[in-house]
PDB file of C-alpha atoms in Angstrom:
ATOM      1  CA  UNK A   1       0.211  -0.147   0.190  1.00 87.00           C
ATOM      2  CA  UNK A   2       1.844   2.980  -1.108  1.00 91.00           C
ATOM      3  CA  UNK A   3      -0.262   5.624   1.234  1.00 94.00           C
ATOM      4  CA  UNK A   4       0.821   4.070   3.712  1.00 95.00           C
ATOM      5  CA  UNK A   5       4.538   3.389   2.894  1.00 94.00           C
ATOM      6  CA  UNK A   6       4.597   7.562   2.246  1.00 94.00           C
ATOM      7  CA  UNK A   7       3.230   8.387   5.300  1.00 95.00           C
ATOM      8  CA  UNK A   8       5.393   5.924   7.184  1.00 94.00           C
ATOM      9  CA  UNK A   9       8.585   7.240   5.519  1.00 93.00           C
ATOM     10  CA  UNK A  10       7.604  11.060   5.938  1.00 93.00           C
ATOM     11  CA  UNK A  11       6.727  10.408   9.270  1.00 93.00           C
ATOM     12  CA  UNK A  12      10.267   9.521   9.708  1.00 90.00           C
ATOM     13  CA  UNK A  13      11.666  12.621   7.968  1.00 91.00           C
ATOM     14  CA  UNK A  14       9.368  14.631   9.991  1.00 90.00           C
ATOM     15  CA  UNK A  15      10.655  12.758  13.427  1.00 89.00           C
ATOM     16  CA  UNK A  16      14.082  13.696  12.416  1.00 88.00           C
ATOM     17  CA  UNK A  17      14.537  17.691  10.662  1.00 87.00           C
ATOM     18  CA  UNK A  18      15.541  18.770  13.249  1.00 82.00           C
ATOM     19  CA  UNK A  19      16.366  22.386  12.490  1.00 75.00           C
ATOM     20  CA  UNK A  20      13.809  22.934   9.834  1.00 76.00           C
ATOM     21  CA  UNK A  21      13.588  22.524   5.703  1.00 78.00           C
ATOM     22  CA  UNK A  22      17.142  22.289   4.903  1.00 79.00           C
ATOM     23  CA  UNK A  23      17.566  19.283   7.422  1.00 82.00           C
ATOM     24  CA  UNK A  24      14.848  17.506   5.633  1.00 87.00           C
ATOM     25  CA  UNK A  25      16.698  17.490   2.548  1.00 87.00           C
ATOM     26  CA  UNK A  26      19.190  14.559   3.194  1.00 86.00           C
ATOM     27  CA  UNK A  27      16.364  12.336   5.145  1.00 89.00           C
ATOM     28  CA  UNK A  28      14.169  12.678   2.185  1.00 91.00           C
ATOM     29  CA  UNK A  29      16.987  11.364   0.030  1.00 89.00           C
ATOM     30  CA  UNK A  30      18.211   8.553   1.984  1.00 87.00           C
ATOM     31  CA  UNK A  31      14.081   7.436   2.724  1.00 89.00           C
ATOM     32  CA  UNK A  32      12.983   8.147  -0.291  1.00 91.00           C
ATOM     33  CA  UNK A  33      16.044   8.201  -3.533  1.00 92.00           C
ATOM     34  CA  UNK A  34      18.309   5.759  -1.898  1.00 88.00           C
ATOM     35  CA  UNK A  35      15.547   3.328   0.114  1.00 88.00           C
ATOM     36  CA  UNK A  36      12.499   3.305  -1.470  1.00 90.00           C
ATOM     37  CA  UNK A  37      13.888   4.292  -5.336  1.00 91.00           C
ATOM     38  CA  UNK A  38      10.615   6.479  -6.021  1.00 92.00           C
ATOM     39  CA  UNK A  39      12.703   8.869  -7.421  1.00 90.00           C
ATOM     40  CA  UNK A  40      15.884   9.036  -9.593  1.00 90.00           C
ATOM     41  CA  UNK A  41      18.784  11.796  -8.099  1.00 89.00           C
ATOM     42  CA  UNK A  42      18.161  14.015 -10.826  1.00 85.00           C
ATOM     43  CA  UNK A  43      14.672  14.354 -10.245  1.00 86.00           C
ATOM     44  CA  UNK A  44      14.860  14.811  -6.853  1.00 89.00           C
ATOM     45  CA  UNK A  45      17.430  17.286  -7.510  1.00 87.00           C
ATOM     46  CA  UNK A  46      14.489  19.223  -9.606  1.00 84.00           C
ATOM     47  CA  UNK A  47      11.942  18.800  -7.041  1.00 86.00           C
ATOM     48  CA  UNK A  48      14.346  20.207  -4.419  1.00 85.00           C
ATOM     49  CA  UNK A  49      15.391  23.306  -6.909  1.00 83.00           C
ATOM     50  CA  UNK A  50      11.727  23.350  -7.568  1.00 83.00           C
ATOM     51  CA  UNK A  51      10.979  23.428  -3.676  1.00 83.00           C
TER      52      UNK A  51
ATOM     53  CA  UNK B   1       0.237  40.497  30.553  1.00 46.00           C
ATOM     54  CA  UNK B   2      -1.084  43.933  29.554  1.00 46.00           C
ATOM     55  CA  UNK B   3      -2.931  44.670  26.120  1.00 48.00           C
ATOM     56  CA  UNK B   4      -4.151  47.377  24.447  1.00 50.00           C
ATOM     57  CA  UNK B   5      -5.667  45.679  21.391  1.00 54.00           C
ATOM     58  CA  UNK B   6      -7.878  42.959  21.565  1.00 53.00           C
ATOM     59  CA  UNK B   7      -7.873  39.621  23.928  1.00 56.00           C
ATOM     60  CA  UNK B   8      -8.035  36.778  21.953  1.00 50.00           C
ATOM     61  CA  UNK B   9      -9.683  34.789  24.885  1.00 53.00           C
ATOM     62  CA  UNK B  10     -12.549  37.499  25.088  1.00 53.00           C
ATOM     63  CA  UNK B  11     -13.155  37.932  21.061  1.00 57.00           C
ATOM     64  CA  UNK B  12     -15.705  35.513  19.349  1.00 77.00           C
ATOM     65  CA  UNK B  13     -13.615  32.567  18.712  1.00 80.00           C
ATOM     66  CA  UNK B  14     -15.103  32.069  15.099  1.00 84.00           C
ATOM     67  CA  UNK B  15     -13.496  35.134  14.090  1.00 86.00           C
ATOM     68  CA  UNK B  16     -10.411  34.702  15.641  1.00 85.00           C
ATOM     69  CA  UNK B  17     -10.383  31.799  13.590  1.00 90.00           C
ATOM     70  CA  UNK B  18     -10.846  32.724  10.458  1.00 92.00           C
ATOM     71  CA  UNK B  19      -8.885  35.761  10.851  1.00 90.00           C
ATOM     72  CA  UNK B  20      -5.949  33.542  11.555  1.00 91.00           C
ATOM     73  CA  UNK B  21      -6.384  31.244   8.854  1.00 94.00           C
ATOM     74  CA  UNK B  22      -6.971  34.137   6.802  1.00 94.00           C
ATOM     75  CA  UNK B  23      -3.681  35.554   7.851  1.00 93.00           C
ATOM     76  CA  UNK B  24      -1.887  32.615   7.426  1.00 93.00           C
ATOM     77  CA  UNK B  25      -2.882  32.023   4.226  1.00 94.00           C
ATOM     78  CA  UNK B  26      -1.889  35.505   3.091  1.00 92.00           C
ATOM     79  CA  UNK B  27       1.487  35.130   4.922  1.00 91.00           C
ATOM     80  CA  UNK B  28       2.246  31.758   3.428  1.00 90.00           C
ATOM     81  CA  UNK B  29       1.207  32.690  -0.120  1.00 88.00           C
ATOM     82  CA  UNK B  30       3.532  35.716  -0.012  1.00 84.00           C
ATOM     83  CA  UNK B  31       6.559  34.675   1.262  1.00 81.00           C
ATOM     84  CA  UNK B  32       9.495  33.043  -0.514  1.00 76.00           C
ATOM     85  CA  UNK B  33      12.821  32.101   1.458  1.00 69.00           C
ATOM     86  CA  UNK B  34      10.782  29.638   3.817  1.00 68.00           C
ATOM     87  CA  UNK B  35      11.556  29.265   7.511  1.00 74.00           C
ATOM     88  CA  UNK B  36      12.626  32.416   9.505  1.00 76.00           C
ATOM     89  CA  UNK B  37      11.275  34.704   6.873  1.00 81.00           C
ATOM     90  CA  UNK B  38       8.002  33.510   7.686  1.00 84.00           C
ATOM     91  CA  UNK B  39       8.556  33.965  10.894  1.00 85.00           C
ATOM     92  CA  UNK B  40       9.850  37.488  10.984  1.00 85.00           C
ATOM     93  CA  UNK B  41       6.572  38.183   8.732  1.00 87.00           C
ATOM     94  CA  UNK B  42       4.231  36.416  11.540  1.00 89.00           C
ATOM     95  CA  UNK B  43       5.637  38.593  13.994  1.00 88.00           C
ATOM     96  CA  UNK B  44       4.921  42.064  11.814  1.00 88.00           C
ATOM     97  CA  UNK B  45       1.479  40.636  11.516  1.00 90.00           C
ATOM     98  CA  UNK B  46       0.504  38.876  14.841  1.00 90.00           C
ATOM     99  CA  UNK B  47       2.423  40.894  17.456  1.00 90.00           C
ATOM    100  CA  UNK B  48       3.038  44.670  15.877  1.00 90.00           C
ATOM    101  CA  UNK B  49       0.134  45.110  13.906  1.00 91.00           C
ATOM    102  CA  UNK B  50      -2.423  42.724  15.613  1.00 88.00           C
ATOM    103  CA  UNK B  51      -1.070  42.407  19.310  1.00 89.00           C
ATOM    104  CA  UNK B  52      -2.148  38.774  20.148  1.00 89.00           C
ATOM    105  CA  UNK B  53       0.683  38.692  21.652  1.00 87.00           C
ATOM    106  CA  UNK B  54       4.337  39.743  23.049  1.00 89.00           C
ATOM    107  CA  UNK B  55       7.807  40.529  21.257  1.00 87.00           C
ATOM    108  CA  UNK B  56       9.338  38.339  23.588  1.00 88.00           C
ATOM    109  CA  UNK B  57       6.401  35.071  23.146  1.00 90.00           C
ATOM    110  CA  UNK B  58       7.285  35.203  20.068  1.00 88.00           C
ATOM    111  CA  UNK B  59      10.819  35.046  20.199  1.00 86.00           C
ATOM    112  CA  UNK B  60      10.451  31.871  22.543  1.00 88.00           C
ATOM    113  CA  UNK B  61       8.249  30.696  19.435  1.00 89.00           C
ATOM    114  CA  UNK B  62      11.193  31.016  17.174  1.00 86.00           C
ATOM    115  CA  UNK B  63      13.304  29.403  19.532  1.00 85.00           C
ATOM    116  CA  UNK B  64      11.125  26.609  20.192  1.00 89.00           C
ATOM    117  CA  UNK B  65      10.165  26.329  16.125  1.00 88.00           C
ATOM    118  CA  UNK B  66      13.870  25.998  15.781  1.00 83.00           C
ATOM    119  CA  UNK B  67      14.774  23.368  18.027  1.00 83.00           C
ATOM    120  CA  UNK B  68      11.743  20.496  17.089  1.00 87.00           C
ATOM    121  CA  UNK B  69      11.491  18.386  14.522  1.00 88.00           C
ATOM    122  CA  UNK B  70      10.014  19.461  11.355  1.00 87.00           C
ATOM    123  CA  UNK B  71       9.781  22.758   9.022  1.00 88.00           C
ATOM    124  CA  UNK B  72       9.992  26.050  10.867  1.00 88.00           C
ATOM    125  CA  UNK B  73       7.480  27.852   9.028  1.00 89.00           C
ATOM    126  CA  UNK B  74       4.480  25.049  10.350  1.00 91.00           C
ATOM    127  CA  UNK B  75       6.080  24.579  13.782  1.00 92.00           C
ATOM    128  CA  UNK B  76       6.008  28.639  14.484  1.00 91.00           C
ATOM    129  CA  UNK B  77       1.942  28.260  12.731  1.00 93.00           C
ATOM    130  CA  UNK B  78       1.402  25.255  15.247  1.00 94.00           C
ATOM    131  CA  UNK B  79       2.161  27.581  18.706  1.00 94.00           C
ATOM    132  CA  UNK B  80       1.254  30.750  17.203  1.00 92.00           C
ATOM    133  CA  UNK B  81      -2.547  29.127  16.481  1.00 92.00           C
ATOM    134  CA  UNK B  82      -2.396  27.019  20.135  1.00 92.00           C
ATOM    135  CA  UNK B  83      -1.241  30.500  21.758  1.00 90.00           C
ATOM    136  CA  UNK B  84      -4.365  32.133  20.070  1.00 87.00           C
ATOM    137  CA  UNK B  85      -7.629  30.216  19.611  1.00 87.00           C
ATOM    138  CA  UNK B  86      -6.177  26.403  21.223  1.00 90.00           C
ATOM    139  CA  UNK B  87      -6.516  23.248  19.474  1.00 93.00           C
ATOM    140  CA  UNK B  88      -8.615  25.111  16.527  1.00 94.00           C
ATOM    141  CA  UNK B  89      -6.455  27.553  16.484  1.00 93.00           C
ATOM    142  CA  UNK B  90      -3.450  25.076  15.787  1.00 95.00           C
ATOM    143  CA  UNK B  91      -5.190  23.935  12.850  1.00 95.00           C
ATOM    144  CA  UNK B  92      -6.290  26.531  10.947  1.00 95.00           C
ATOM    145  CA  UNK B  93      -2.917  27.881  10.999  1.00 94.00           C
ATOM    146  CA  UNK B  94      -1.353  24.929   9.395  1.00 95.00           C
ATOM    147  CA  UNK B  95      -4.094  24.791   6.978  1.00 96.00           C
ATOM    148  CA  UNK B  96      -3.101  28.551   6.423  1.00 95.00           C
ATOM    149  CA  UNK B  97       0.822  28.047   6.092  1.00 93.00           C
ATOM    150  CA  UNK B  98       0.173  24.308   4.130  1.00 93.00           C
ATOM    151  CA  UNK B  99      -2.339  25.432   1.496  1.00 95.00           C
ATOM    152  CA  UNK B 100      -0.895  27.930  -0.945  1.00 93.00           C
ATOM    153  CA  UNK B 101       2.433  26.191  -1.202  1.00 91.00           C
ATOM    154  CA  UNK B 102       0.266  22.689  -2.006  1.00 93.00           C
ATOM    155  CA  UNK B 103      -1.852  24.442  -4.173  1.00 93.00           C
ATOM    156  CA  UNK B 104       1.165  26.562  -6.542  1.00 90.00           C
ATOM    157  CA  UNK B 105       3.188  22.727  -6.005  1.00 89.00           C
ATOM    158  CA  UNK B 106       0.080  20.793  -7.215  1.00 90.00           C
ATOM    159  CA  UNK B 107      -0.050  22.777 -10.690  1.00 89.00           C
ATOM    160  CA  UNK B 108       3.825  22.855 -11.203  1.00 86.00           C
ATOM    161  CA  UNK B 109       4.059  18.584 -10.371  1.00 85.00           C
ATOM    162  CA  UNK B 110       0.544  18.569 -12.907  1.00 86.00           C
ATOM    163  CA  UNK B 111       3.140  19.818 -15.467  1.00 84.00           C
ATOM    164  CA  UNK B 112       6.714  18.714 -14.429  1.00 80.00           C
ATOM    165  CA  UNK B 113       7.280  16.054 -16.737  1.00 78.00           C
ATOM    166  CA  UNK B 114       6.273  17.801 -19.628  1.00 77.00           C
ATOM    167  CA  UNK B 115       8.519  20.733 -18.309  1.00 75.00           C
ATOM    168  CA  UNK B 116      11.311  18.592 -17.654  1.00 75.00           C
ATOM    169  CA  UNK B 117      11.643  17.741 -21.000  1.00 79.00           C
ATOM    170  CA  UNK B 118      11.319  20.963 -22.957  1.00 82.00           C
ATOM    171  CA  UNK B 119      15.190  22.020 -23.331  1.00 84.00           C
ATOM    172  CA  UNK B 120      14.435  25.509 -21.852  1.00 85.00           C
ATOM    173  CA  UNK B 121      12.811  24.695 -18.934  1.00 81.00           C
ATOM    174  CA  UNK B 122      15.955  21.962 -18.570  1.00 80.00           C
ATOM    175  CA  UNK B 123      18.517  24.769 -18.744  1.00 84.00           C
ATOM    176  CA  UNK B 124      16.463  27.128 -16.131  1.00 83.00           C
ATOM    177  CA  UNK B 125      16.795  24.181 -13.838  1.00 80.00           C
ATOM    178  CA  UNK B 126      20.214  23.582 -14.260  1.00 83.00           C
ATOM    179  CA  UNK B 127      21.075  26.931 -13.069  1.00 84.00           C
ATOM    180  CA  UNK B 128      18.727  27.438 -10.837  1.00 81.00           C
ATOM    181  CA  UNK B 129      20.208  23.934  -9.287  1.00 81.00           C
ATOM    182  CA  UNK B 130      23.267  25.646  -8.830  1.00 85.00           C
ATOM    183  CA  UNK B 131      21.736  28.587  -6.453  1.00 82.00           C
ATOM    184  CA  UNK B 132      20.028  26.111  -4.525  1.00 79.00           C
ATOM    185  CA  UNK B 133      23.460  24.626  -3.785  1.00 82.00           C
ATOM    186  CA  UNK B 134      25.035  27.589  -3.008  1.00 84.00           C
ATOM    187  CA  UNK B 135      22.037  27.899  -0.648  1.00 79.00           C
ATOM    188  CA  UNK B 136      22.801  24.746   0.767  1.00 78.00           C
ATOM    189  CA  UNK B 137      26.196  25.300   1.181  1.00 84.00           C
ATOM    190  CA  UNK B 138      25.998  28.725   2.240  1.00 82.00           C
ATOM    191  CA  UNK B 139      23.458  26.711   5.021  1.00 77.00           C
ATOM    192  CA  UNK B 140      25.817  24.155   5.929  1.00 82.00           C
ATOM    193  CA  UNK B 141      28.828  26.915   6.908  1.00 86.00           C
ATOM    194  CA  UNK B 142      26.816  28.956   8.732  1.00 81.00           C
ATOM    195  CA  UNK B 143      25.693  25.867  11.272  1.00 78.00           C
ATOM    196  CA  UNK B 144      29.342  24.885  11.301  1.00 85.00           C
ATOM    197  CA  UNK B 145      30.971  28.300  11.878  1.00 88.00           C
ATOM    198  CA  UNK B 146      28.518  28.418  14.599  1.00 83.00           C
ATOM    199  CA  UNK B 147      29.392  25.322  16.078  1.00 85.00           C
ATOM    200  CA  UNK B 148      32.855  26.263  15.833  1.00 89.00           C
ATOM    201  CA  UNK B 149      32.474  29.218  16.874  1.00 90.00           C
ATOM    202  CA  UNK B 150      30.861  28.213  20.796  1.00 86.00           C
ATOM    203  CA  UNK B 151      34.775  26.540  21.038  1.00 86.00           C
ATOM    204  CA  UNK B 152      33.448  22.797  22.581  1.00 85.00           C
ATOM    205  CA  UNK B 153      35.849  20.452  21.517  1.00 88.00           C
ATOM    206  CA  UNK B 154      32.892  18.139  22.164  1.00 87.00           C
ATOM    207  CA  UNK B 155      31.039  19.313  19.657  1.00 87.00           C
ATOM    208  CA  UNK B 156      33.088  20.087  17.095  1.00 91.00           C
ATOM    209  CA  UNK B 157      34.658  16.245  17.196  1.00 92.00           C
ATOM    210  CA  UNK B 158      31.031  14.970  17.047  1.00 91.00           C
ATOM    211  CA  UNK B 159      30.176  16.974  14.157  1.00 91.00           C
ATOM    212  CA  UNK B 160      33.410  16.221  12.248  1.00 93.00           C
ATOM    213  CA  UNK B 161      32.565  12.679  13.131  1.00 93.00           C
ATOM    214  CA  UNK B 162      29.024  12.610  12.039  1.00 91.00           C
ATOM    215  CA  UNK B 163      30.404  14.258   8.672  1.00 91.00           C
ATOM    216  CA  UNK B 164      32.814  11.221   8.209  1.00 94.00           C
ATOM    217  CA  UNK B 165      29.862   8.888   9.119  1.00 92.00           C
ATOM    218  CA  UNK B 166      27.447  10.123   6.385  1.00 87.00           C
ATOM    219  CA  UNK B 167      29.801  11.220   3.551  1.00 88.00           C
ATOM    220  CA  UNK B 168      32.589   8.516   3.570  1.00 91.00           C
ATOM    221  CA  UNK B 169      31.095   5.777   5.838  1.00 90.00           C
ATOM    222  CA  UNK B 170      27.357   6.237   4.273  1.00 87.00           C
ATOM    223  CA  UNK B 171      25.675   5.661   7.515  1.00 87.00           C
ATOM    224  CA  UNK B 172      21.705   5.912   7.370  1.00 83.00           C
ATOM    225  CA  UNK B 173      21.003   9.787   8.273  1.00 82.00           C
ATOM    226  CA  UNK B 174      18.664   9.023  10.879  1.00 83.00           C
ATOM    227  CA  UNK B 175      21.166   6.400  13.194  1.00 88.00           C
ATOM    228  CA  UNK B 176      23.934   9.633  13.001  1.00 89.00           C
ATOM    229  CA  UNK B 177      21.200  11.859  13.859  1.00 86.00           C
ATOM    230  CA  UNK B 178      20.131   9.060  17.137  1.00 88.00           C
ATOM    231  CA  UNK B 179      24.043   8.334  17.654  1.00 91.00           C
ATOM    232  CA  UNK B 180      24.509  12.245  17.613  1.00 89.00           C
ATOM    233  CA  UNK B 181      21.879  13.239  19.830  1.00 87.00           C
ATOM    234  CA  UNK B 182      22.922  10.322  22.553  1.00 92.00           C
ATOM    235  CA  UNK B 183      26.376  11.897  22.245  1.00 92.00           C
ATOM    236  CA  UNK B 184      25.619  15.561  22.993  1.00 88.00           C
ATOM    237  CA  UNK B 185      23.554  13.809  26.090  1.00 90.00           C
ATOM    238  CA  UNK B 186      26.735  12.275  27.633  1.00 91.00           C
ATOM    239  CA  UNK B 187      29.302  15.362  26.824  1.00 89.00           C
ATOM    240  CA  UNK B 188      26.494  17.226  28.930  1.00 88.00           C
ATOM    241  CA  UNK B 189      26.518  14.900  31.921  1.00 91.00           C
ATOM    242  CA  UNK B 190      29.686  14.577  31.663  1.00 88.00           C
ATOM    243  CA  UNK B 191      30.558  18.518  31.650  1.00 85.00           C
ATOM    244  CA  UNK B 192      27.976  18.012  34.806  1.00 88.00           C
ATOM    245  CA  UNK B 193      30.294  16.063  36.748  1.00 87.00           C
ATOM    246  CA  UNK B 194      33.224  18.097  36.055  1.00 83.00           C
ATOM    247  CA  UNK B 195      32.023  21.341  36.809  1.00 81.00           C
ATOM    248  CA  UNK B 196      30.417  20.246  40.246  1.00 73.00           C
TER     249      UNK B 196
END
């Protein structure tokens, strides 16, 4: 169930992003790009740039 | 605490919730730069204009928002909403903060696939990426130099060790943060013992 996985992964990101938005970037990279493989690194950097 | 302007508790609750939501929507929609920019806009609106809380309280809010997990803007909105109108205020302030970027990014992501393949947009994104990378390096440098300026050897070693763990050993970021938190507690205990 992708919605549940999304929720749990971002729950972890939110729980550990002490120091605001920029602190969340490496966490999102480690969970979403490296562990889950939902995004490629290029798409991830595009999304960070847009955000 | 003496307030010349409207006391949030005595004024109508529904009106306050509505004002909170509208003001946060406005602030969030027109603020670029994230976290602290939004906090200073909130101060201007809620402290200087409306007098809903004192400047001291706002400073405390900014400090708490920064030291808790989560986005600083959202954390500040949570604290502000709670202070003005309790749990419902908290929900109203968070919705106000989150809805504008959600709407804007929703529209952008609908066009993202078409966008990213366009050569002109691709060039623009490439250029912006360099800018974003520079901003992130700047944030890391100012955070890092803040640690170095404290001249606490324990913290400096901890920072270097965390960097090696992340960049060289590729250890999971969450594990590094948990380890750093534990090391921070141990360092503090050791310092107290020495001073006692």
